[in-house]
PDB file of C-alpha atoms in Angstrom:
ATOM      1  CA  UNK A 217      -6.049   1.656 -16.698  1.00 71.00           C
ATOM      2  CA  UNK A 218      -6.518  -0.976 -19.633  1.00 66.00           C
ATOM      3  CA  UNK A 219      -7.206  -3.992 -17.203  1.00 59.00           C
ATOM      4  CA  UNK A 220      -6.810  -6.277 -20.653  1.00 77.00           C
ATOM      5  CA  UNK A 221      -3.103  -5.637 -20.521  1.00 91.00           C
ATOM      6  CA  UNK A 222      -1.050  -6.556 -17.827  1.00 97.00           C
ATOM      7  CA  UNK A 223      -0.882  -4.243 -14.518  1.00 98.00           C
ATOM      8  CA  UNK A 224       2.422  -4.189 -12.739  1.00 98.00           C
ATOM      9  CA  UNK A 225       1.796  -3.831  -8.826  1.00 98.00           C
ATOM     10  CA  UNK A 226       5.397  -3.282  -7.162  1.00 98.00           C
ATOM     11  CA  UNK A 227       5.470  -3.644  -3.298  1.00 98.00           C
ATOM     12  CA  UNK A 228       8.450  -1.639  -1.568  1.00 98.00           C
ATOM     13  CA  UNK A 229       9.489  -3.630   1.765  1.00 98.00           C
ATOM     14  CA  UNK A 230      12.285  -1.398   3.647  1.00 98.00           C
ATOM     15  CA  UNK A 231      13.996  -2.556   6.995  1.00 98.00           C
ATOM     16  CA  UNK A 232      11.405  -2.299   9.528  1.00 98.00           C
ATOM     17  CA  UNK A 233       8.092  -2.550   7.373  1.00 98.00           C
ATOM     18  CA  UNK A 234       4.946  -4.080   9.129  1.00 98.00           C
ATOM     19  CA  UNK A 235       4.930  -7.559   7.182  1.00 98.00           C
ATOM     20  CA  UNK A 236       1.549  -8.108   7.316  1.00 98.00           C
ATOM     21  CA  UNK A 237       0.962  -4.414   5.621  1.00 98.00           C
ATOM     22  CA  UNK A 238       2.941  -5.839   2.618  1.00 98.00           C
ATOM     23  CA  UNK A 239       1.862  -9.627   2.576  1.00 98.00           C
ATOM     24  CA  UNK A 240      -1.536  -9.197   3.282  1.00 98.00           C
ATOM     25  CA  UNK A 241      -2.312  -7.343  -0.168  1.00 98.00           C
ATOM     26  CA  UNK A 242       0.593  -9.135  -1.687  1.00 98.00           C
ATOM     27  CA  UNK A 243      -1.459 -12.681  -1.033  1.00 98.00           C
ATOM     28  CA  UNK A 244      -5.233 -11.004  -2.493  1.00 98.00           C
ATOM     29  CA  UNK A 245      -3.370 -10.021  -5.476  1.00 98.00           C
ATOM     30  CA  UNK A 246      -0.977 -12.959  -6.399  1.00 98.00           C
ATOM     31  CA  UNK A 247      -4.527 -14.988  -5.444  1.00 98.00           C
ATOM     32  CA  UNK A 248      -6.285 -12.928  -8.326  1.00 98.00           C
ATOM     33  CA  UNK A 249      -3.621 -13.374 -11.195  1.00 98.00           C
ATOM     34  CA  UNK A 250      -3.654 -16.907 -10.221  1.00 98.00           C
ATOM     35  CA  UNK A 251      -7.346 -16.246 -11.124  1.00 97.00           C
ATOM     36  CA  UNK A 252      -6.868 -15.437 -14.566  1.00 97.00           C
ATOM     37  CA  UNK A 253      -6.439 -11.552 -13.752  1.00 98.00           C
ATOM     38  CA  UNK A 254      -3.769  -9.749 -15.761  1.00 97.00           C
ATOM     39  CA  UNK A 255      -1.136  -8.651 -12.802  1.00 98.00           C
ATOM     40  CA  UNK A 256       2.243  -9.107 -12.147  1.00 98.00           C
ATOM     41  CA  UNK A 257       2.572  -8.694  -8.391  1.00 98.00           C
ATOM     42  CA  UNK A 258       6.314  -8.428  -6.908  1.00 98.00           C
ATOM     43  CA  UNK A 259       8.282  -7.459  -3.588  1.00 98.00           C
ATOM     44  CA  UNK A 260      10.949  -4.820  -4.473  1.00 98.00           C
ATOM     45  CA  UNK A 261      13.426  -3.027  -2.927  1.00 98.00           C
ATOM     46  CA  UNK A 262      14.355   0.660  -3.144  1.00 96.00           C
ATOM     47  CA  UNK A 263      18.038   0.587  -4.753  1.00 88.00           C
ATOM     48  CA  UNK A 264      17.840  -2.971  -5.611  1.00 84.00           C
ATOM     49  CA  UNK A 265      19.012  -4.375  -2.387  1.00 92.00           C
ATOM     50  CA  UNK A 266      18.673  -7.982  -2.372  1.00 96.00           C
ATOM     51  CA  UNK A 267      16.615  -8.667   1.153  1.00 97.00           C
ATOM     52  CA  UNK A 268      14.566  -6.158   4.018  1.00 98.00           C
ATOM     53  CA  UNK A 269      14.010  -7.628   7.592  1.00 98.00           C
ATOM     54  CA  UNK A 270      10.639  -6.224   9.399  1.00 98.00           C
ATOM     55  CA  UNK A 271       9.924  -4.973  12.719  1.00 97.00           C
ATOM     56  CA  UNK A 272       8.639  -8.837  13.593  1.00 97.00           C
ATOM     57  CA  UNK A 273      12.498  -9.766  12.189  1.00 98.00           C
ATOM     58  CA  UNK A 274      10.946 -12.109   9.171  1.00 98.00           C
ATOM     59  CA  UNK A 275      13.569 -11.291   6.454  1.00 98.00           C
ATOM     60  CA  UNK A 276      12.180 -11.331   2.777  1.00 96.00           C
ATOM     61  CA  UNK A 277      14.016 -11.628  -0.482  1.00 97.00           C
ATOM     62  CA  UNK A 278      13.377  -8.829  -2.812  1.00 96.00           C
ATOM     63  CA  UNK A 279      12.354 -10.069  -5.931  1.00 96.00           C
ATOM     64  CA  UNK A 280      13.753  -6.991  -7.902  1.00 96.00           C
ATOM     65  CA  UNK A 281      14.542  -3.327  -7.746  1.00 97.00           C
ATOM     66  CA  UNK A 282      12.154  -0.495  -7.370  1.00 97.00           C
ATOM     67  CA  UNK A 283      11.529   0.338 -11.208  1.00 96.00           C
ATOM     68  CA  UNK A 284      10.231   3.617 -12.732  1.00 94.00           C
ATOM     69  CA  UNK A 285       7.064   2.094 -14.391  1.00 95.00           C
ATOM     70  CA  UNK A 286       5.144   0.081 -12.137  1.00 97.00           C
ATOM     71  CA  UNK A 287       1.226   1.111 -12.301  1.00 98.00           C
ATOM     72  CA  UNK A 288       0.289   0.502  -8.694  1.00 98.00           C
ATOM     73  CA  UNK A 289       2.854   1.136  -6.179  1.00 98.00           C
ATOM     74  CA  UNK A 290       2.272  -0.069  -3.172  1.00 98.00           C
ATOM     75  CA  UNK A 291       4.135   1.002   0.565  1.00 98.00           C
ATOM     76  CA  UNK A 292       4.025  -0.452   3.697  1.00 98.00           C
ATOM     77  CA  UNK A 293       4.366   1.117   7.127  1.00 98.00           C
ATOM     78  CA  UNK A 294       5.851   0.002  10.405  1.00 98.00           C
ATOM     79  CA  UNK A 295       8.079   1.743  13.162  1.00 97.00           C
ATOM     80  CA  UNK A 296       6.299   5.043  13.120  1.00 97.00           C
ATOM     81  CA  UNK A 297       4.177   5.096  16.016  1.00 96.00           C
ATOM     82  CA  UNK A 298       7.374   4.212  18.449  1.00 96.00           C
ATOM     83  CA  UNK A 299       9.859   6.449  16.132  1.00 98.00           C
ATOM     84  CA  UNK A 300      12.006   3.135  15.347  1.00 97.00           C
ATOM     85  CA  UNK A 301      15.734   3.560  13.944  1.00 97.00           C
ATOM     86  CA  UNK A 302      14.255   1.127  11.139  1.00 98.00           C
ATOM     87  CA  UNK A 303      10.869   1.518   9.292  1.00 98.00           C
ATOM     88  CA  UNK A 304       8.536   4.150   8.193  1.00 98.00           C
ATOM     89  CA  UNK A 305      10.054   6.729  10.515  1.00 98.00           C
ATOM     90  CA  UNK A 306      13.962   6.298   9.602  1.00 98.00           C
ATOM     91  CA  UNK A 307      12.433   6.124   5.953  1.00 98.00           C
ATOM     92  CA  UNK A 308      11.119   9.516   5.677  1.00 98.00           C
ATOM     93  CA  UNK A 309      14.196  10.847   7.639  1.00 98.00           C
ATOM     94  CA  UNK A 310      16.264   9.830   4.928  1.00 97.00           C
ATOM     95  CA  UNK A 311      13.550  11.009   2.506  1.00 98.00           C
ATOM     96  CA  UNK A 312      14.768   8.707  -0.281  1.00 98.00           C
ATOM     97  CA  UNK A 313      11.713   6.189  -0.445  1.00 98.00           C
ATOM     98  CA  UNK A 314       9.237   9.376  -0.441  1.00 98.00           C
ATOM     99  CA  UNK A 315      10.756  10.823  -3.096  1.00 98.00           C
ATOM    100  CA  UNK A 316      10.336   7.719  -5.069  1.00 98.00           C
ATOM    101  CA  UNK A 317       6.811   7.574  -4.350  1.00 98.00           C
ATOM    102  CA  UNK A 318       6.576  11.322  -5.292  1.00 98.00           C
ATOM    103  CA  UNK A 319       8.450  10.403  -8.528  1.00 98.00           C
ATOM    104  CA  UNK A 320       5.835   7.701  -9.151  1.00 98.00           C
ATOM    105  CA  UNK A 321       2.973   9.522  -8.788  1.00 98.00           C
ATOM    106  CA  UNK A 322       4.092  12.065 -10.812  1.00 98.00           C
ATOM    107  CA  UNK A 323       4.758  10.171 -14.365  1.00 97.00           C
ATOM    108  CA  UNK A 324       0.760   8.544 -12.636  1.00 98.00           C
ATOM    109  CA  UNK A 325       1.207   4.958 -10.877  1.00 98.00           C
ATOM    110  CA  UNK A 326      -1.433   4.952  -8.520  1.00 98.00           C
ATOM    111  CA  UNK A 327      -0.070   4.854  -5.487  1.00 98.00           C
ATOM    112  CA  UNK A 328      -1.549   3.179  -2.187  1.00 98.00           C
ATOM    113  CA  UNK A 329       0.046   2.447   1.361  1.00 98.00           C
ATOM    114  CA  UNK A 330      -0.945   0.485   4.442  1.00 98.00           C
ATOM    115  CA  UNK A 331      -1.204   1.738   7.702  1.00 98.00           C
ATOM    116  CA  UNK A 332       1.782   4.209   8.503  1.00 98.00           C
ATOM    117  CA  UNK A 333       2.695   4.046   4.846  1.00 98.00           C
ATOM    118  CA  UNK A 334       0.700   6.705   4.522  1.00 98.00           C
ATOM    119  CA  UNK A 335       2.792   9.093   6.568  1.00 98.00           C
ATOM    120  CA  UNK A 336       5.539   8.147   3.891  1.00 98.00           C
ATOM    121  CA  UNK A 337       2.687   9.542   1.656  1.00 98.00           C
ATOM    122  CA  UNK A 338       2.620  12.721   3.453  1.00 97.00           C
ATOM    123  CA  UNK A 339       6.263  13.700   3.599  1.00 97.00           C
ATOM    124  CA  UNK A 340       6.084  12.656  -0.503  1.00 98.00           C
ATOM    125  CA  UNK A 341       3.763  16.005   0.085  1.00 97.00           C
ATOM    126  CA  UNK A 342       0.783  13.827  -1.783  1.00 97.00           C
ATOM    127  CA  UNK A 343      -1.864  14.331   0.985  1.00 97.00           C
ATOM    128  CA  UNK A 344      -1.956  18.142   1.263  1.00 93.00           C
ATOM    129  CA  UNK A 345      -6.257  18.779   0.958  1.00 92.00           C
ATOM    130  CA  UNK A 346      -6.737  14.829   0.407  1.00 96.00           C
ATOM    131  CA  UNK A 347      -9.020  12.417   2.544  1.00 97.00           C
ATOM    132  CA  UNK A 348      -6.651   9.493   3.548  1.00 98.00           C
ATOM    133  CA  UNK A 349      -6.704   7.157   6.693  1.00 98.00           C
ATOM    134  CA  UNK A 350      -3.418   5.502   8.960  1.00 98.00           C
ATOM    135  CA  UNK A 351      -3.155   3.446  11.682  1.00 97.00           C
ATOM    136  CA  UNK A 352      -4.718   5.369  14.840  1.00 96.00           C
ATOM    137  CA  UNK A 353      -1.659   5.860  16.486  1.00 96.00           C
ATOM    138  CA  UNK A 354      -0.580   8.177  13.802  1.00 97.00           C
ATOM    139  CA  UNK A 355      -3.706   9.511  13.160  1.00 96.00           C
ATOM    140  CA  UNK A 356      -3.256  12.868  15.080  1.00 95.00           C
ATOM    141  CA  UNK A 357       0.093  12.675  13.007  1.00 95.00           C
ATOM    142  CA  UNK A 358      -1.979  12.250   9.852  1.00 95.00           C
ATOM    143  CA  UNK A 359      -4.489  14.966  10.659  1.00 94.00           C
ATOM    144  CA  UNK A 360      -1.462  17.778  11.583  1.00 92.00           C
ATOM    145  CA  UNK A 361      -0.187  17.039   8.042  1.00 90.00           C
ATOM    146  CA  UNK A 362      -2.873  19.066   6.169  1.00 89.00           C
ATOM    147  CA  UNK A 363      -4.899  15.874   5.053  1.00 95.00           C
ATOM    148  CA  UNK A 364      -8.346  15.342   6.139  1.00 96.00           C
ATOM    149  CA  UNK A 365      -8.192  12.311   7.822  1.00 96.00           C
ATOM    150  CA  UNK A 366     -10.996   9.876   7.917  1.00 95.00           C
ATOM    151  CA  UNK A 367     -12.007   6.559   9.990  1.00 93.00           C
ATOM    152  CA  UNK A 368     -12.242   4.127   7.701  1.00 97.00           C
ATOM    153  CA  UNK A 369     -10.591   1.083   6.379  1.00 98.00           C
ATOM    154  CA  UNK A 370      -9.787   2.336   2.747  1.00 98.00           C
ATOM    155  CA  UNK A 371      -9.650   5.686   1.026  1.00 98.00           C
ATOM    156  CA  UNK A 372      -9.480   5.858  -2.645  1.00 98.00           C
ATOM    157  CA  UNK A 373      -8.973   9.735  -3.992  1.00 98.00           C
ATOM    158  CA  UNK A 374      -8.513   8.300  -7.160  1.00 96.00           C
ATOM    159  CA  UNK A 375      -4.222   8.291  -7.866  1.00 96.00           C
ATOM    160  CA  UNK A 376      -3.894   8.178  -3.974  1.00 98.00           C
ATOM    161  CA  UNK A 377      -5.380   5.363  -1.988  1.00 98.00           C
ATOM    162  CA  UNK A 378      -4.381   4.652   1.340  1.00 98.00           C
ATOM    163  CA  UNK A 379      -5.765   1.926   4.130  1.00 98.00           C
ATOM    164  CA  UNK A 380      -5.606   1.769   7.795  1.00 98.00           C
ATOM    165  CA  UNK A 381      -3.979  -0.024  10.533  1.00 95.00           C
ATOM    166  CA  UNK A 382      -2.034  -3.296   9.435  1.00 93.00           C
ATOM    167  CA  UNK A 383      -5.314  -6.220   8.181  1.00 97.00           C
ATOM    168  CA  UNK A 384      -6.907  -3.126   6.722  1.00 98.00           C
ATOM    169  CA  UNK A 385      -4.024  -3.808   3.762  1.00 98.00           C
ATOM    170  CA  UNK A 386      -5.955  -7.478   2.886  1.00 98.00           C
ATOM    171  CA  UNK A 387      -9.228  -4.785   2.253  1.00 98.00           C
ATOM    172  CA  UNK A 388      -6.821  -3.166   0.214  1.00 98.00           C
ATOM    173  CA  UNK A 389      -5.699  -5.579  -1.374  1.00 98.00           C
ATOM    174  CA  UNK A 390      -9.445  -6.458  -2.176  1.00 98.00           C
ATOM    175  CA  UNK A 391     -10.343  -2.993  -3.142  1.00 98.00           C
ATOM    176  CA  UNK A 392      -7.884  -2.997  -5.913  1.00 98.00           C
ATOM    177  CA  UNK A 393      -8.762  -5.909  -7.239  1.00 98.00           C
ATOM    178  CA  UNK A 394     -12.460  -5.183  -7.355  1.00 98.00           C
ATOM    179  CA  UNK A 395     -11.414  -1.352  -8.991  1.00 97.00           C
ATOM    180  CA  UNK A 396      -9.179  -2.902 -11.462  1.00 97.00           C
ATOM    181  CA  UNK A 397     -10.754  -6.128 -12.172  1.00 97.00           C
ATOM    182  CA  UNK A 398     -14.696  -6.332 -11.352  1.00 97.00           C
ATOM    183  CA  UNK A 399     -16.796  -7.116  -8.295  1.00 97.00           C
ATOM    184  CA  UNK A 400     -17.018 -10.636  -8.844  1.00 98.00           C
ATOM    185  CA  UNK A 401     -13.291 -11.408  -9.034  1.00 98.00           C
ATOM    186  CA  UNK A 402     -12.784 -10.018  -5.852  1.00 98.00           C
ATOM    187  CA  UNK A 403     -15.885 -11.652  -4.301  1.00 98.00           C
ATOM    188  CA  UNK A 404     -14.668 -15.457  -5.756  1.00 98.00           C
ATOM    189  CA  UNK A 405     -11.031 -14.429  -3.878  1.00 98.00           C
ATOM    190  CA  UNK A 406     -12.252 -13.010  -0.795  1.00 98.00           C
ATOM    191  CA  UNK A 407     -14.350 -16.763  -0.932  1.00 98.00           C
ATOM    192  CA  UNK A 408     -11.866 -18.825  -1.594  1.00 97.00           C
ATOM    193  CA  UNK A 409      -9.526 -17.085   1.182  1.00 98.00           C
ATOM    194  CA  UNK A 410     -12.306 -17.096   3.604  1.00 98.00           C
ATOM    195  CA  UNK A 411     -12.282 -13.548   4.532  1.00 97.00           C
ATOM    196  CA  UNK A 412     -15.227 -11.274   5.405  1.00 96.00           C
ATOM    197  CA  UNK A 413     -14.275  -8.466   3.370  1.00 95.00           C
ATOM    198  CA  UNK A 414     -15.063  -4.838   5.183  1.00 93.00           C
ATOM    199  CA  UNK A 415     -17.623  -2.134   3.177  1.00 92.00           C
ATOM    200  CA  UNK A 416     -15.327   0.473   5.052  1.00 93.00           C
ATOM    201  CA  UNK A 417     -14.272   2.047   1.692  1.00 96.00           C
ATOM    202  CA  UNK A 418     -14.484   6.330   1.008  1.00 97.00           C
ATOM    203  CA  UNK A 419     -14.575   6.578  -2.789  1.00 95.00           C
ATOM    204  CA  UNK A 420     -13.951  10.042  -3.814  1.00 83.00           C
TER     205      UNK A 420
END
């Protein structure tokens, strides 16, 4: 990816997403375009509906519809671990939002989730002989699926990234920056937001 052009990164919130799995790496990102880094960063909606409301009830505008071009799309979990009507669980029910993410793999966004967002992931059928992590509750969920799960914070196979439990999304938010930008941009962000980035990362 040409890192002199400028990267779309699309964030899908859905009624009952974690908020901090989307704002977390929606803050380290918007922080490094506001650093000079060529990204446009925005909250979308599958369908173009104008607002989601997480499982903490903040509701957040969308700032657009999902389109079919982004080049890092980006899912949040939330509600899997406790089945909820509303969240990662109702959303691969439906199977609309994984086959979305399938779609966008496909024509090659990379794709990364946060926490449960990577059970979204596996019903997209995108994990099948990958290494990816979750949140621990779904681990054992995770591990069933035919991926080889793995402890760690994030997992980058390359197209397919995914990152643990909710705050592991701010190390992905980190990670991307650092693989799309350099070392040093994501060092001067993770300074200037005061956070002690984690070395938890399984490269492929």
């Amino acid at each position: 990816m040409d890192s002199s052009e400028t990267i779309s990164v699309e964030i899908v919130v859905f009624n009952g997403f974690d908020e901090l799995d989307a704002l977390g790496p929606y803050e380290v990102l918007e922080n490094a375009a506001d650093a000079g880094a060529n990204l446009d960063v925005e909250l979308v909606t599958l369908g173009g509906t104008t607002s989601a409301t997480g499982n903490h009830d903040l509701t957040i505008a969308s700032q657009g519809a999902l389109s079919d071009h982004a080049d890092v799309l980006l899912v949040p979990g939330g509600g899997w671990n406790d089945r909820a009507v509303a969240g990662a669980w109702a959303e691969v029910q439906s199977g609309d939002l994984p086959e979305a993410v399938r779609m966008a793999y496909e024509r090659g966004a990379i794709v990364a989730s946060v926490c449960t967002g990577g059970m979204i992931f596996e019903a997209a059928g995108l994990l099948d002989g990958k290494r990816a992590t979750t949140h621990q509750g779904a681990i054992e969920d995770l591990r069933e699926s035919g991926a080889e799960a793995v402890d760690a914070r994030v997992v980058d196979e390359g197209d397919v990234v995914t990152a643990g439990g909710v705050t592991a999304g701010i190390d992905l938010g980190f990670w991307l920056v650092e693989r799309l930008f350099g070392a040093d941009l994501a060092i001067e962000i993770a300074t200037e937001m005061e956070f002690d980035r984690s070395d938890d990362v399984v490269e492929a």
